[in-house]
Amino acid sequence: IMLSSCELFESTTVSSKEIKKASSWTTKDQPPTYPECESLSKKEQLECFESLISEGLMAFISNENLVATTPIDAMITLKLKVDKEGKISLLEADISNSVMNALPYLESTLENAVNNLPTALPATKTNVGVYVDAQFSLPVQIRAQPLE
């Protein structure tokens, strides 16, 4: 005796529009943070998270004894990624040529500084309950004077 059924092979299709809607970031989702920021509101968590990252970067850079060849007062932008494990990495550093000329080792120093940041709590897509990669931009003010 042989029985067969087409129901076993029936599949459901999900449109790309539905997938995009389900994977879009919403205000209910949890951005990356650090444990010391968790008890705050989401807006305050982001401010706390960015502040701790900025402090970590500043502490690392100040220990590097970078010396500028010309005076600098510029804003740079770091594009950072927090992966599903909470590891922070530098994706891109938007640094003008004048800043790079005055501080030739700035980009590699920033990369090392980011790599030395403590692991964060990753972002969570709450509608599916999974950790996700998150990217964000962090503006950084660079001020330096050459040694005389």
mmCIF file of C-alpha atoms in Angstrom:
data_model
loop_
_atom_site.group_PDB
_atom_site.id
_atom_site.type_symbol
_atom_site.label_atom_id
_atom_site.label_comp_id
_atom_site.label_asym_id
_atom_site.label_seq_id
_atom_site.Cartn_x
_atom_site.Cartn_y
_atom_site.Cartn_z
ATOM 1 C CA ILE A 1 0.000 0.000 0.000
ATOM 2 C CA MET A 2 1.314 3.427 -0.874
ATOM 3 C CA LEU A 3 -0.057 6.696 0.434
ATOM 4 C CA SER A 4 0.978 10.096 -0.707
ATOM 5 C CA SER A 5 -0.040 13.601 0.124
ATOM 6 C CA CYS A 6 0.814 16.921 -1.399
ATOM 7 C CA GLU A 7 0.345 18.678 1.929
ATOM 8 C CA LEU A 8 3.786 17.569 3.074
ATOM 9 C CA PHE A 9 5.355 19.503 0.256
ATOM 10 C CA GLU A 10 3.283 22.649 0.580
ATOM 11 C CA SER A 11 5.324 25.687 1.431
ATOM 12 C CA THR A 12 4.434 29.178 2.409
ATOM 13 C CA THR A 13 6.028 32.151 0.791
ATOM 14 C CA VAL A 14 6.785 35.394 2.526
ATOM 15 C CA SER A 15 7.057 38.468 0.384
ATOM 16 C CA SER A 16 10.213 40.566 0.493
ATOM 17 C CA LYS A 17 8.039 43.478 1.646
ATOM 18 C CA GLU A 18 6.941 41.479 4.723
ATOM 19 C CA ILE A 19 10.539 40.451 5.459
ATOM 20 C CA LYS A 20 11.723 44.050 5.179
ATOM 21 C CA LYS A 21 8.919 45.255 7.468
ATOM 22 C CA ALA A 22 9.684 42.588 10.100
ATOM 23 C CA SER A 23 13.405 43.312 10.028
ATOM 24 C CA SER A 24 13.161 47.120 10.097
ATOM 25 C CA TRP A 25 14.313 48.759 13.304
ATOM 26 C CA THR A 26 11.484 49.922 15.577
ATOM 27 C CA THR A 27 11.346 51.888 18.803
ATOM 28 C CA LYS A 28 10.488 48.642 20.632
ATOM 29 C CA ASP A 29 13.823 47.075 19.656
ATOM 30 C CA GLN A 30 16.745 47.216 22.083
ATOM 31 C CA PRO A 31 19.842 49.080 20.832
ATOM 32 C CA PRO A 32 23.311 47.981 21.965
ATOM 33 C CA THR A 33 24.281 49.135 25.418
ATOM 34 C CA TYR A 34 26.527 48.480 28.392
ATOM 35 C CA PRO A 35 25.305 46.875 31.644
ATOM 36 C CA GLU A 36 25.729 50.162 33.541
ATOM 37 C CA CYS A 37 23.286 51.851 31.137
ATOM 38 C CA GLU A 38 20.555 49.173 31.181
ATOM 39 C CA SER A 39 18.368 50.701 33.909
ATOM 40 C CA LEU A 40 17.955 53.977 31.964
ATOM 41 C CA SER A 41 15.319 54.930 29.381
ATOM 42 C CA LYS A 42 16.181 54.004 25.778
ATOM 43 C CA LYS A 43 17.180 57.572 24.920
ATOM 44 C CA GLU A 44 19.356 57.799 28.051
ATOM 45 C CA GLN A 45 20.797 54.331 27.309
ATOM 46 C CA LEU A 46 22.015 55.541 23.920
ATOM 47 C CA GLU A 47 23.538 58.671 25.467
ATOM 48 C CA CYS A 48 25.183 56.572 28.213
ATOM 49 C CA PHE A 49 26.462 54.038 25.655
ATOM 50 C CA GLU A 50 27.948 56.737 23.410
ATOM 51 C CA SER A 51 29.424 58.511 26.425
ATOM 52 C CA LEU A 52 31.160 55.335 27.648
ATOM 53 C CA ILE A 53 32.512 54.668 24.157
ATOM 54 C CA SER A 54 33.767 58.268 23.896
ATOM 55 C CA GLU A 55 35.434 58.024 27.316
ATOM 56 C CA GLY A 56 37.092 54.738 26.334
ATOM 57 C CA LEU A 57 38.377 56.205 23.079
ATOM 58 C CA MET A 58 39.640 59.369 24.815
ATOM 59 C CA ALA A 59 41.450 57.363 27.499
ATOM 60 C CA PHE A 60 43.169 55.163 24.904
ATOM 61 C CA ILE A 61 44.127 58.056 22.613
ATOM 62 C CA SER A 62 45.460 60.212 25.464
ATOM 63 C CA ASN A 63 47.874 57.395 26.391
ATOM 64 C CA GLU A 64 49.212 57.216 22.820
ATOM 65 C CA ASN A 65 51.014 60.595 22.944
ATOM 66 C CA LEU A 66 50.088 61.582 19.403
ATOM 67 C CA VAL A 67 51.846 64.747 18.246
ATOM 68 C CA ALA A 68 50.250 67.017 15.641
ATOM 69 C CA THR A 69 52.382 68.706 12.993
ATOM 70 C CA THR A 70 49.924 71.643 12.727
ATOM 71 C CA PRO A 71 47.109 72.979 14.946
ATOM 72 C CA ILE A 72 43.866 71.014 14.575
ATOM 73 C CA ASP A 73 40.285 71.769 15.564
ATOM 74 C CA ALA A 74 38.099 69.453 13.502
ATOM 75 C CA MET A 75 35.168 67.086 13.740
ATOM 76 C CA ILE A 76 35.572 63.545 12.458
ATOM 77 C CA THR A 77 32.943 60.834 12.259
ATOM 78 C CA LEU A 78 33.478 57.206 13.187
ATOM 79 C CA LYS A 79 31.153 54.575 11.771
ATOM 80 C CA LEU A 80 31.044 51.765 14.326
ATOM 81 C CA LYS A 81 29.489 48.312 14.351
ATOM 82 C CA VAL A 82 28.368 46.303 17.354
ATOM 83 C CA ASP A 83 28.059 42.682 16.233
ATOM 84 C CA LYS A 84 25.740 39.966 17.570
ATOM 85 C CA GLU A 85 28.293 39.097 20.272
ATOM 86 C CA GLY A 86 28.700 42.722 21.378
ATOM 87 C CA LYS A 87 32.155 43.211 19.827
ATOM 88 C CA ILE A 88 32.665 46.772 18.641
ATOM 89 C CA SER A 89 34.612 47.434 15.449
ATOM 90 C CA LEU A 90 35.494 50.450 13.349
ATOM 91 C CA LEU A 91 33.884 50.264 9.902
ATOM 92 C CA GLU A 92 34.978 53.659 8.648
ATOM 93 C CA ALA A 93 36.615 56.856 9.854
ATOM 94 C CA ASP A 94 35.651 60.021 8.017
ATOM 95 C CA ILE A 95 38.847 62.044 8.516
ATOM 96 C CA SER A 96 39.773 65.025 6.365
ATOM 97 C CA ASN A 97 43.118 65.087 4.550
ATOM 98 C CA SER A 98 44.282 68.051 6.624
ATOM 99 C CA VAL A 99 43.700 66.115 9.852
ATOM 100 C CA MET A 100 45.396 63.008 8.408
ATOM 101 C CA ASN A 101 48.401 65.126 7.375
ATOM 102 C CA ALA A 102 48.658 66.688 10.837
ATOM 103 C CA LEU A 103 48.125 63.359 12.664
ATOM 104 C CA PRO A 104 49.268 60.591 10.290
ATOM 105 C CA TYR A 105 48.713 57.785 12.836
ATOM 106 C CA LEU A 106 45.234 58.899 13.904
ATOM 107 C CA GLU A 107 43.252 56.306 11.939
ATOM 108 C CA SER A 108 45.301 53.329 13.146
ATOM 109 C CA THR A 109 45.186 54.709 16.686
ATOM 110 C CA LEU A 110 41.396 55.013 16.464
ATOM 111 C CA GLU A 111 41.143 51.455 15.161
ATOM 112 C CA ASN A 112 43.221 50.193 18.115
ATOM 113 C CA ALA A 113 41.154 52.294 20.511
ATOM 114 C CA VAL A 114 37.888 50.848 19.188
ATOM 115 C CA ASN A 115 39.296 47.296 19.328
ATOM 116 C CA ASN A 116 40.139 47.865 23.007
ATOM 117 C CA LEU A 117 36.618 48.929 23.987
ATOM 118 C CA PRO A 118 34.841 46.515 26.338
ATOM 119 C CA THR A 119 32.301 44.144 24.845
ATOM 120 C CA ALA A 120 28.800 45.621 24.817
ATOM 121 C CA LEU A 121 25.395 44.035 25.162
ATOM 122 C CA PRO A 122 24.322 43.509 21.523
ATOM 123 C CA ALA A 123 21.239 45.036 19.931
ATOM 124 C CA THR A 124 18.118 42.881 20.122
ATOM 125 C CA LYS A 125 15.381 42.623 17.525
ATOM 126 C CA THR A 126 12.564 42.187 20.023
ATOM 127 C CA ASN A 127 9.844 40.979 17.626
ATOM 128 C CA VAL A 128 11.893 37.836 16.943
ATOM 129 C CA GLY A 129 14.038 37.806 20.097
ATOM 130 C CA VAL A 130 17.434 37.589 18.420
ATOM 131 C CA TYR A 131 20.658 39.544 18.708
ATOM 132 C CA VAL A 132 21.491 41.586 15.625
ATOM 133 C CA ASP A 133 24.379 43.633 14.297
ATOM 134 C CA ALA A 134 23.951 47.373 14.744
ATOM 135 C CA GLN A 135 25.812 50.269 13.162
ATOM 136 C CA PHE A 136 25.981 53.845 14.325
ATOM 137 C CA SER A 137 27.972 57.002 13.739
ATOM 138 C CA LEU A 138 29.874 58.740 16.486
ATOM 139 C CA PRO A 139 31.113 62.298 15.970
ATOM 140 C CA VAL A 140 34.484 62.998 17.575
ATOM 141 C CA GLN A 141 36.012 66.431 18.109
ATOM 142 C CA ILE A 142 39.781 66.483 17.497
ATOM 143 C CA ARG A 143 41.799 69.320 18.959
ATOM 144 C CA ALA A 144 45.587 69.313 18.952
ATOM 145 C CA GLN A 145 48.521 71.678 19.015
ATOM 146 C CA PRO A 146 52.030 70.846 17.784
ATOM 147 C CA LEU A 147 54.804 70.680 20.360
ATOM 148 C CA GLU A 148 57.037 73.729 20.392
#
